Amino acid sequence: MTEPTRYEVHHHPMLPPGFFYRHWTRNRGVVEAPGVAVIERERLRFVDACPPVGTEIMLEISHEGMAVYTVADIEAKEKADQEERERQEREADLRRREQANCDRAEAEAFNAALALPFRWSSAYKIHHAGLRSGGSGTGDFAKTVTHVRCDEPIAVGRLKRNAEALLCGAGEGQHWVADDKMRAGSGELFDRKVTCKACLAAAARMKAKAA
Ligand SMILES: [Zn+2]
């Protein structure tokens, strides 16, 4: 998008002081005759080039001086700017979705490789205050771990867990446990990748025994 054409206009020595205050922002007018603009009954002369007679114009008084733009140019520029903003938003959204899909593929492959012989879900612990355990409480969950929560009672060798318990046995009775899911690009929820070292160690031991 090309910038709107700037038409310079002369400072009229007879303009009332209030005119400048009123026109500090853009104000509409029209090209009345060749080289002459009329803005709120005040006549301004173009320095050089002038749009055709009858063209709707806007006066802009800024630190750079007085200038006139055509309404068509200004509106085209605003439309182009709006379209550009929308294009950038769509692109950012697409990137977010693609990233979420990558995260999902990685989490699903990782979790499937644990080869746990029971139904389970990813879960995280919540303190009684309602804050996510390990998080800063400000929405930054970077340090929070994702556990394996047993969806059914398990008894594998000496390891026994009730349904709803965490595989690592952490935080029994001290925490509530909530599903730890993320949204894929399609909006579907998926289990986060397990990151609790104790849960992963227990899963590895089970896998070794089963082999
Ligand atoms: Zn754990």
PDB file of N, CA, C and O and ligand atoms in Angstrom, residues 147 168 196 199, ligand 1:
ATOM      1  N   HIS A 147       2.100 -35.328  35.590  1.00  0.00           N
ATOM      2  CA  HIS A 147       2.170 -36.688  36.140  1.00  0.00           C
ATOM      3  C   HIS A 147       1.296 -37.657  35.353  1.00  0.00           C
ATOM      4  O   HIS A 147       0.447 -37.256  34.568  1.00  0.00           O
ATOM      5  N   CYS A 168       3.425 -41.838  40.567  1.00  0.00           N
ATOM      6  CA  CYS A 168       4.600 -41.638  41.432  1.00  0.00           C
ATOM      7  C   CYS A 168       4.220 -41.584  42.908  1.00  0.00           C
ATOM      8  O   CYS A 168       5.088 -41.600  43.777  1.00  0.00           O
ATOM      9  N   CYS A 196       7.013 -35.694  34.982  1.00  0.00           N
ATOM     10  CA  CYS A 196       7.403 -36.019  36.358  1.00  0.00           C
ATOM     11  C   CYS A 196       8.464 -37.126  36.316  1.00  0.00           C
ATOM     12  O   CYS A 196       8.208 -38.204  35.765  1.00  0.00           O
ATOM     13  N   CYS A 199       7.309 -40.393  38.002  1.00  0.00           N
ATOM     14  CA  CYS A 199       6.329 -41.118  37.190  1.00  0.00           C
ATOM     15  C   CYS A 199       7.027 -41.810  36.022  1.00  0.00           C
ATOM     16  O   CYS A 199       6.750 -42.976  35.706  1.00  0.00           O
TER      17      CYS A 199
HETATM   18 ZN    ZN B   1       4.540 -38.012  39.216  1.00  0.00          ZN
END
